[in-house]
PDB file of C-alpha atoms in Angstrom:
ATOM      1  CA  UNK A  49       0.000   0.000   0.000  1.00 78.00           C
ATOM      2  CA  UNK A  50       1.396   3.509  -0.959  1.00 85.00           C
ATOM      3  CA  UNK A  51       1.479   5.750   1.898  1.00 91.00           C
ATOM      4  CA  UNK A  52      -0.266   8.825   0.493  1.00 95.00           C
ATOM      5  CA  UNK A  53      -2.342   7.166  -2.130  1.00 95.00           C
ATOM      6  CA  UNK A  54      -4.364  10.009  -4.863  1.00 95.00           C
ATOM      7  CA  UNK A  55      -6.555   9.204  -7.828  1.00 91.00           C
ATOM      8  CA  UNK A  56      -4.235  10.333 -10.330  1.00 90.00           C
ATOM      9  CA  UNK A  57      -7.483  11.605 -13.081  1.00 89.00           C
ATOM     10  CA  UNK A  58      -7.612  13.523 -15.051  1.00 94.00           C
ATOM     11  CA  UNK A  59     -10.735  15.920 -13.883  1.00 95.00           C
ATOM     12  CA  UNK A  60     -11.882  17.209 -16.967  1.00 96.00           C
ATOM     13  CA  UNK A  61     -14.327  20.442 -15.822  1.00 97.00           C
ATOM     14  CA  UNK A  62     -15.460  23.277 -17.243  1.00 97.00           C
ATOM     15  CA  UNK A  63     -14.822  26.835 -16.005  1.00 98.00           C
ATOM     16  CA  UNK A  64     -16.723  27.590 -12.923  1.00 97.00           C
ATOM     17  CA  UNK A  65     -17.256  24.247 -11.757  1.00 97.00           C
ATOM     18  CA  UNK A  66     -16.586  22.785  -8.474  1.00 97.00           C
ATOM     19  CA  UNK A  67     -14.252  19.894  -7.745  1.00 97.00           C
ATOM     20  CA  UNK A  68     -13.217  18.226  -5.096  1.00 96.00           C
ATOM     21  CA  UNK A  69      -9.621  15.765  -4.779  1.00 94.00           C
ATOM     22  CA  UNK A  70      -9.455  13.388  -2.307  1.00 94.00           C
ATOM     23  CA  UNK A  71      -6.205  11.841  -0.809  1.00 95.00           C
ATOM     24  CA  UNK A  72      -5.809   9.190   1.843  1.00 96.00           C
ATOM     25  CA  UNK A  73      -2.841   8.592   4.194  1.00 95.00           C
ATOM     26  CA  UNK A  74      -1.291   5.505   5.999  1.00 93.00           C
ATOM     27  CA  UNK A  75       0.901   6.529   8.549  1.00 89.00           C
ATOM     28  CA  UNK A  76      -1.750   7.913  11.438  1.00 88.00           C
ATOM     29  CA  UNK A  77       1.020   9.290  13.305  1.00 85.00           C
ATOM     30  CA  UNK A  78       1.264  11.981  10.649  1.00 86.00           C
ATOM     31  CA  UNK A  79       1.789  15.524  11.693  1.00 81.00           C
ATOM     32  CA  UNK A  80       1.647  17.559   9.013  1.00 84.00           C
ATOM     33  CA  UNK A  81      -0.101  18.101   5.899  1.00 90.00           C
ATOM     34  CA  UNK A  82       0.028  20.271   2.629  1.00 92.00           C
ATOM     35  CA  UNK A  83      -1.266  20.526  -1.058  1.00 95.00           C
ATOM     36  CA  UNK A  84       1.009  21.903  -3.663  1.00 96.00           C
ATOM     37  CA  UNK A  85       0.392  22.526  -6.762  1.00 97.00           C
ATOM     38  CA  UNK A  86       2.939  21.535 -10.156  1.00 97.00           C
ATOM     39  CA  UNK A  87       2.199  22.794 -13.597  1.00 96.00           C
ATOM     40  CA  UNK A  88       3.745  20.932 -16.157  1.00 92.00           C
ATOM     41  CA  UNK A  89       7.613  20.425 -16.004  1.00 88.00           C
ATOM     42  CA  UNK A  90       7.820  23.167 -13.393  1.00 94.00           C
ATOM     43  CA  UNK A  91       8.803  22.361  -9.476  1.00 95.00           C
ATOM     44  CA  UNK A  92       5.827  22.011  -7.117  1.00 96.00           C
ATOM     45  CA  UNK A  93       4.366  25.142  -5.284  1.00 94.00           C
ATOM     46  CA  UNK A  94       2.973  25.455  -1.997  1.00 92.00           C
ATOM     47  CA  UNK A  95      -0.592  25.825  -2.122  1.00 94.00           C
ATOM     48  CA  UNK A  96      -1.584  25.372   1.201  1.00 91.00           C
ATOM     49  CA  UNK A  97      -0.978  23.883   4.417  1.00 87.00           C
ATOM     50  CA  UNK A  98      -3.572  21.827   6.310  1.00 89.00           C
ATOM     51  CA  UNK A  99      -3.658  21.937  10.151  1.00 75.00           C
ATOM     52  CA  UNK A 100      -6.067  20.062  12.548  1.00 72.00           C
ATOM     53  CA  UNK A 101      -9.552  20.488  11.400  1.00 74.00           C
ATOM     54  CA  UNK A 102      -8.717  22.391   7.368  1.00 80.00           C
ATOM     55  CA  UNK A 103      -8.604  25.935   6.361  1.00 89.00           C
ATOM     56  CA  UNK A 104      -9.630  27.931   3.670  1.00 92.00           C
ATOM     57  CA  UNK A 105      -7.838  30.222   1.117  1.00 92.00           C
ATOM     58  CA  UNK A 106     -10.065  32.340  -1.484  1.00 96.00           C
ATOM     59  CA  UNK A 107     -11.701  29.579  -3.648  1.00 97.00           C
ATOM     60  CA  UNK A 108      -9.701  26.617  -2.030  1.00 97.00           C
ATOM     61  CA  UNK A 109     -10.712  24.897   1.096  1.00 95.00           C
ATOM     62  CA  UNK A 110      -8.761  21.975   2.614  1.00 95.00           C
ATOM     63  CA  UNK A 111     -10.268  19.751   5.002  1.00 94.00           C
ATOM     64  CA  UNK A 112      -8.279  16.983   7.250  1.00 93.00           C
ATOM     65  CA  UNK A 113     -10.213  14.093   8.834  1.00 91.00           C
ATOM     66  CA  UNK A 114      -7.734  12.365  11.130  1.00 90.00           C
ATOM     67  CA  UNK A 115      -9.783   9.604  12.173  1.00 91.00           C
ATOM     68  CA  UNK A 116     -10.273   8.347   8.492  1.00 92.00           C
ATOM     69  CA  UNK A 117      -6.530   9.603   7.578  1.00 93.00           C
ATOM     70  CA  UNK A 118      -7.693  11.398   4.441  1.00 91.00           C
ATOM     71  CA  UNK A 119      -7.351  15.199   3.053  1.00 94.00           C
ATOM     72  CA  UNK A 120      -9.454  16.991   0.734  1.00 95.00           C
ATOM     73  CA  UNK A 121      -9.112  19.933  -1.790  1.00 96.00           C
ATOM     74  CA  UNK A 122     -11.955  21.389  -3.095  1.00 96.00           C
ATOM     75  CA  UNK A 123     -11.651  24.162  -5.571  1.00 97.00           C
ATOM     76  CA  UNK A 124     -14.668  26.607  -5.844  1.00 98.00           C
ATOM     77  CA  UNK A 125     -15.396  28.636  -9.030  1.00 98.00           C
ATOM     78  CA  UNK A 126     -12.578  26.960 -11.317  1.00 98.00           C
ATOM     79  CA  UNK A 127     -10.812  29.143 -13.395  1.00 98.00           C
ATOM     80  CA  UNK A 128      -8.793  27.674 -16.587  1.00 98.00           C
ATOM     81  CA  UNK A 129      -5.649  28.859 -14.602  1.00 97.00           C
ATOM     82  CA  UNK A 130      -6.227  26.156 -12.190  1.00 98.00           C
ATOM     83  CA  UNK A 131      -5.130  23.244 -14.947  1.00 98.00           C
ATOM     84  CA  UNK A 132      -2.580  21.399 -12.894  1.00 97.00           C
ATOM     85  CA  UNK A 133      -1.650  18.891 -11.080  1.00 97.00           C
ATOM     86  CA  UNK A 134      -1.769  18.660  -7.600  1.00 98.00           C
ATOM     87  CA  UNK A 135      -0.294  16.926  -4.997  1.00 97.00           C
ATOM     88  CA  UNK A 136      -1.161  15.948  -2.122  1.00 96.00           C
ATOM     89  CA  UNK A 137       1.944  15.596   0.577  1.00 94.00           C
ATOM     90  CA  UNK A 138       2.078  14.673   4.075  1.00 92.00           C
ATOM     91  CA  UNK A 139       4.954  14.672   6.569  1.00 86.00           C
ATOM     92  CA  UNK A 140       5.095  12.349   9.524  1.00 79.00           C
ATOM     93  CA  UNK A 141       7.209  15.037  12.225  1.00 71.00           C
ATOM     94  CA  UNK A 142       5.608  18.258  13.295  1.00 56.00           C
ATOM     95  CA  UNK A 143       8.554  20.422  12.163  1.00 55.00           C
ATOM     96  CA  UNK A 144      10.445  21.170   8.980  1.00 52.00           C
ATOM     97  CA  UNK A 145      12.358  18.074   9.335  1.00 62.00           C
ATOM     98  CA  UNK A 146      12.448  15.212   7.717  1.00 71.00           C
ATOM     99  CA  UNK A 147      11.093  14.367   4.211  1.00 85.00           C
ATOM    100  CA  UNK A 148       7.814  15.360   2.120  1.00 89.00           C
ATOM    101  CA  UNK A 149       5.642  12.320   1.716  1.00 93.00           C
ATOM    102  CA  UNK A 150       4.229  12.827  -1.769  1.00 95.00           C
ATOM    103  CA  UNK A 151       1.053  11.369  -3.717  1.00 96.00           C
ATOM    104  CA  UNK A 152       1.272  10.065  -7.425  1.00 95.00           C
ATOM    105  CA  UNK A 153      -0.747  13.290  -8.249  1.00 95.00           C
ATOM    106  CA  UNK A 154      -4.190  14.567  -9.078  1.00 96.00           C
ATOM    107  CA  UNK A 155      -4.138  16.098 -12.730  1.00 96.00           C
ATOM    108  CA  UNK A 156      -6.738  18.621 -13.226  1.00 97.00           C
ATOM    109  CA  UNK A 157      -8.030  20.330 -16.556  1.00 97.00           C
ATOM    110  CA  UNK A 158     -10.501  22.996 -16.661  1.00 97.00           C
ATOM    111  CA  UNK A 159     -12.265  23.414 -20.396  1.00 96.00           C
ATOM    112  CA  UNK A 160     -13.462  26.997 -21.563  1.00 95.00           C
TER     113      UNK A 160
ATOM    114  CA  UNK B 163      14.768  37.714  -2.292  1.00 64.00           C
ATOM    115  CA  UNK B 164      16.085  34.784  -4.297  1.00 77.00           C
ATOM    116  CA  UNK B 165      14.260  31.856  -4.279  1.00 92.00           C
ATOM    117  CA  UNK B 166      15.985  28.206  -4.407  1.00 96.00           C
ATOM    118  CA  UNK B 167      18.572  28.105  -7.412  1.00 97.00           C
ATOM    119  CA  UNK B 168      19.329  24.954  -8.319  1.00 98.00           C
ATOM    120  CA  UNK B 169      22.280  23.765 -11.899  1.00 97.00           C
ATOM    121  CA  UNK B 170      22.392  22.600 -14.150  1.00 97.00           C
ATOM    122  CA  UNK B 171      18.597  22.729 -15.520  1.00 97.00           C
ATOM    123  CA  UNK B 172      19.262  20.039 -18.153  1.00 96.00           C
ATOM    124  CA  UNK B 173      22.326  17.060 -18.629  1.00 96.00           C
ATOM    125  CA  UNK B 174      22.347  14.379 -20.484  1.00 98.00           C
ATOM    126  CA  UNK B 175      24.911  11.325 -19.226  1.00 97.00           C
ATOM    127  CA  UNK B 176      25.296   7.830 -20.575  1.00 97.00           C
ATOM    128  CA  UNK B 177      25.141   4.944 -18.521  1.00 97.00           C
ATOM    129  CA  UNK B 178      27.494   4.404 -15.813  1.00 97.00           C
ATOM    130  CA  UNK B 179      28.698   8.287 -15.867  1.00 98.00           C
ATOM    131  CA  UNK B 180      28.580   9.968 -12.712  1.00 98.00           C
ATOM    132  CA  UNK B 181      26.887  13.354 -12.388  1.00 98.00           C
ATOM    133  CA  UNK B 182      26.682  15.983 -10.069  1.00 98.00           C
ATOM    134  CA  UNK B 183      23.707  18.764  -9.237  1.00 98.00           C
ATOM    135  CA  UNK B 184      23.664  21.558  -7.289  1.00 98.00           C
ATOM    136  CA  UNK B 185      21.453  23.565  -5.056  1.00 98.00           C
ATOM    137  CA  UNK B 186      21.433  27.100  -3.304  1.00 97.00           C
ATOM    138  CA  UNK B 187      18.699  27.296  -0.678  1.00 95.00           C
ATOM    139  CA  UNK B 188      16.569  30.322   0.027  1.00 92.00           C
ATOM    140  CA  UNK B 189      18.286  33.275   2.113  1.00 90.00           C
ATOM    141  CA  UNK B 190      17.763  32.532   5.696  1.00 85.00           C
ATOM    142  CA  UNK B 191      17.251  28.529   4.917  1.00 89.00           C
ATOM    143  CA  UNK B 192      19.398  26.352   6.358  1.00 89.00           C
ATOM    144  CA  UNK B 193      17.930  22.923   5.643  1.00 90.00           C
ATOM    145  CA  UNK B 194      18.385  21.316   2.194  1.00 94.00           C
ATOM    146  CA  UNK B 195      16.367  17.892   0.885  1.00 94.00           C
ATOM    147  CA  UNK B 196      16.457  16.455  -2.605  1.00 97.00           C
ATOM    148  CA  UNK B 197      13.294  14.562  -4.045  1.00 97.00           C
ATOM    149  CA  UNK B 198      13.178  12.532  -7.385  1.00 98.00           C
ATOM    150  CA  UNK B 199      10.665  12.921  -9.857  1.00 97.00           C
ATOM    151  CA  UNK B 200      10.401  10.251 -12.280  1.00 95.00           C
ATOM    152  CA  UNK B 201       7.735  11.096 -14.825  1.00 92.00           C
ATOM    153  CA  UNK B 202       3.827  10.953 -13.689  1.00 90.00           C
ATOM    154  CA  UNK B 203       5.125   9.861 -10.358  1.00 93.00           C
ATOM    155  CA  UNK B 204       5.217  12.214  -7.046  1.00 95.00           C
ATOM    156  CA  UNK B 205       8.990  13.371  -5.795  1.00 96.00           C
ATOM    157  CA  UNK B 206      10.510  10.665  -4.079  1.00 96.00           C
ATOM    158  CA  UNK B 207      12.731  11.849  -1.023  1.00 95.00           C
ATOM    159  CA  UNK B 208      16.135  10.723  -1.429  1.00 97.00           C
ATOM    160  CA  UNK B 209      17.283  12.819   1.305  1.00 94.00           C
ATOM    161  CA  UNK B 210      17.995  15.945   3.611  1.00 92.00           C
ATOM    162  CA  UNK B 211      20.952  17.678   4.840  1.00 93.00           C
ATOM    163  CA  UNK B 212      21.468  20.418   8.046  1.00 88.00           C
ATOM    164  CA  UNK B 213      23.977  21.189   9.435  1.00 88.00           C
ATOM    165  CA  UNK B 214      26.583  19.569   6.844  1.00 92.00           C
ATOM    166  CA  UNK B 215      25.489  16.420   7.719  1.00 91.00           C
ATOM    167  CA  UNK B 216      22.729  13.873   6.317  1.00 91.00           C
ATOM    168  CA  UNK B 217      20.156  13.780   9.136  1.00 86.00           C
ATOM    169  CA  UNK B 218      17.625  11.290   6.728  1.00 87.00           C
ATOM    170  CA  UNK B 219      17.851   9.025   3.969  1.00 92.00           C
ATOM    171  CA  UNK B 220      14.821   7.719   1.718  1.00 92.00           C
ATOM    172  CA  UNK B 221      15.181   4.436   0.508  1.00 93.00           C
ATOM    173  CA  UNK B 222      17.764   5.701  -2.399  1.00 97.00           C
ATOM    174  CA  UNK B 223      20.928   3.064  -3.296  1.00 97.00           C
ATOM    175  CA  UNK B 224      24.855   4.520  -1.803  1.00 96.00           C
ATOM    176  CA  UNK B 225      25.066   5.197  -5.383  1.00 98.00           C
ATOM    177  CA  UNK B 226      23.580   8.349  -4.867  1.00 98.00           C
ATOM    178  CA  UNK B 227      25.289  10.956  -1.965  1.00 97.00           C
ATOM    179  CA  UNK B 228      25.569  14.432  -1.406  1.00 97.00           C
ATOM    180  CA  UNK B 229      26.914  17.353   0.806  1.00 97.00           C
ATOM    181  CA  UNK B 230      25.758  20.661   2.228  1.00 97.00           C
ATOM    182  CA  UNK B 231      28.412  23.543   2.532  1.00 97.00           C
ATOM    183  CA  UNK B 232      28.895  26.077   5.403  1.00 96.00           C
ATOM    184  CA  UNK B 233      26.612  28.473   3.235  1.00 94.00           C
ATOM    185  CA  UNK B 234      24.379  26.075   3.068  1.00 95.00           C
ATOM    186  CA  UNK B 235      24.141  25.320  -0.061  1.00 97.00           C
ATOM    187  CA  UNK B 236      24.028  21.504  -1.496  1.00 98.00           C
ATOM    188  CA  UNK B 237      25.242  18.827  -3.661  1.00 98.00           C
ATOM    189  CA  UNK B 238      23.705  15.724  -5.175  1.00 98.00           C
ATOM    190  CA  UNK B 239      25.955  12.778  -6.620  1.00 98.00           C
ATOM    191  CA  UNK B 240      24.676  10.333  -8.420  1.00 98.00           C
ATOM    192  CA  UNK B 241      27.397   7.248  -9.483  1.00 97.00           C
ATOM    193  CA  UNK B 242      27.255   4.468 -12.263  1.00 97.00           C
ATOM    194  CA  UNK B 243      24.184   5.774 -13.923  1.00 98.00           C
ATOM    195  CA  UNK B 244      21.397   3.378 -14.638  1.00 98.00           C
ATOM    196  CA  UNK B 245      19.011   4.340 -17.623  1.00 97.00           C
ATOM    197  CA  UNK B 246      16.175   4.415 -14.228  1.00 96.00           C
ATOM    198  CA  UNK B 247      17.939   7.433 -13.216  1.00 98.00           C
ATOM    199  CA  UNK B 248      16.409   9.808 -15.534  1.00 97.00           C
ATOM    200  CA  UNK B 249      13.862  11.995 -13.653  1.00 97.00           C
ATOM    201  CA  UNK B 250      13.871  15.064 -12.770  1.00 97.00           C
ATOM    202  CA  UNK B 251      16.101  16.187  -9.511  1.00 98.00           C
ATOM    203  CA  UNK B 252      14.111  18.537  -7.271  1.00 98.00           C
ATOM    204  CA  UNK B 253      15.915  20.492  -4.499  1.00 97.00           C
ATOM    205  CA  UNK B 254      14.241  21.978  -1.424  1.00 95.00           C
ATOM    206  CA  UNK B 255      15.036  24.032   1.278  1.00 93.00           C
ATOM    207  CA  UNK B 256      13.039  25.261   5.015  1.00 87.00           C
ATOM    208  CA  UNK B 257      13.661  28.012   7.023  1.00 80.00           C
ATOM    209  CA  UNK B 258      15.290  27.931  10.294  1.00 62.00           C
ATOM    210  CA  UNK B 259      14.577  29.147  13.625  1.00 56.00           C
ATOM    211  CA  UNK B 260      13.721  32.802  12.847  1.00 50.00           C
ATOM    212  CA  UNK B 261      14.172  31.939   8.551  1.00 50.00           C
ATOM    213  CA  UNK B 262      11.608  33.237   6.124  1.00 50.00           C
ATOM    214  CA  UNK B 263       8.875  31.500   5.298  1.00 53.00           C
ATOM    215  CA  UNK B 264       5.828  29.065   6.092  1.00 56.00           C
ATOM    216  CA  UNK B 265       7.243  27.238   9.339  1.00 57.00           C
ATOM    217  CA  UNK B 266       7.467  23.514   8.439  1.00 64.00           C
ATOM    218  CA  UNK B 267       7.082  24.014   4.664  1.00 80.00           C
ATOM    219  CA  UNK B 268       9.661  22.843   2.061  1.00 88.00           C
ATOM    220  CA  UNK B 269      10.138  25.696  -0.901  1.00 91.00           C
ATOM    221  CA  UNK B 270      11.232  23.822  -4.300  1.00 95.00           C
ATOM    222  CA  UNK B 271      13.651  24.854  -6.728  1.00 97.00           C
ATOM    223  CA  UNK B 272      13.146  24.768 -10.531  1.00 96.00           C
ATOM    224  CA  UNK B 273      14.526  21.248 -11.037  1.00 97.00           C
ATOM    225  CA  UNK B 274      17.457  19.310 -12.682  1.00 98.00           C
ATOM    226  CA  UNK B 275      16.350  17.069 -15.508  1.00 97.00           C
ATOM    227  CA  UNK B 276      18.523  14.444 -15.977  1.00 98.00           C
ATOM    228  CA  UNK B 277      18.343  12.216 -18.912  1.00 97.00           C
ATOM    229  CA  UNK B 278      20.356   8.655 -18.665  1.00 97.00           C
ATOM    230  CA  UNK B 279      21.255   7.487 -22.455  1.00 96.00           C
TER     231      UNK B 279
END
């Protein structure tokens, strides 16, 4: 079993849409939690942390659910900017220590 | 502020070459991991330096090594190429105590892409 396991897609949605990822985790001593976001052949971005119970950023909204060791992104209002793909990353220590814990990847498009 | 800097973008090697990649954290990082990124895969952590030392290793052969300098900055060696070495090198750096930045977030550089023949 992969420990951060995604569902790879693609999302195909048109603009203005709402989508949701989904990513689950093995390791339920995990810490801490992040999406970032790669376009294509670029580095991965931050998009946003996730801590305790989720936060929201403008049109994104991450959720954590500790007890069922998943994450979720959900992307309000899509704009065709959002075309990416993004991953979903966990690290197992509480500080900046230690290594990333990536998913495969969720790629999304978003049509005109 | 410069983000992380990271040579050569592209190299091509042949098969049992030896290569070496470079990094230059963030100002004010002082931690420095590398990830591999074979194609439509995730980065895999192959591992992190502070403090000029290797404090964690991802499951990644002795063939590949690597040193951080008193400026912090990094090295990645890779020996004996295999052909499953092509992928694309990723460099990341975190603040320190004090160091700009998200606390506990790793800030990526542009990438090496490394292409075995």
């Amino acid at each position: 079993r992969k420990e951060v396991e995604q569902d790879p897609g693609p999302f195909n949605v048109p603009e203005g849409a709402t989508v949701a990822f989904n990513c689950t985790y093995s390791n339920s001593a995990s810490q801490s939690f992040f999406w970032y976001r790669q376009d294509c052949r670029k580095e991965p971005k931050l998009l946003m942390s996730v801590y305790s119970s989720g936060n929201e950023d403008g049109r994104f909204t991450a959720q954590l659910n500790r007890a069922s060791q998943y994450i979720s992104l959900l992307i309000r209002d899509s704009k065709l900017s959002d075309s990416a793909t993004y991953l979903c990353v966990v690290n197992p220590r509480s500080s900046n220590t230690g290594k990333l814990i990536f998913g495969q990847g969720t790629t999304l498009q978003v049509k005109p | 502020d410069a983000g992380v800097t990271q040579s050569p973008t592209h190299l091509i090697k042949t098969r049992g070459q030896q290569v070496t990649l470079r990094c230059s954290p963030k100002s004010g990082h002082d931690t420095v991991s590398w990830y591999q990124q074979a194609l439509g895969q995730g980065p895999q952590f192959i591992f992190q330096y502070y403090e000029e030392e290797e404090r964690q290793r991802g499951n990644f052969p002795d063939r590949f090594s690597g040193h951080q300098f008193p400026n912090y900055s990094s090295e990645l060696n890779v020996n004996a190429l295999l052909l499953g070495d092509s992928a694309l090198y990723l460099c990341a750096s975190s603040p320190g105590l004090g160091g700009p930045g998200v606390r506990d977030t790793q800030y990526f550089g542009p990438g090496t892409r490394l292409t075995v023949l």
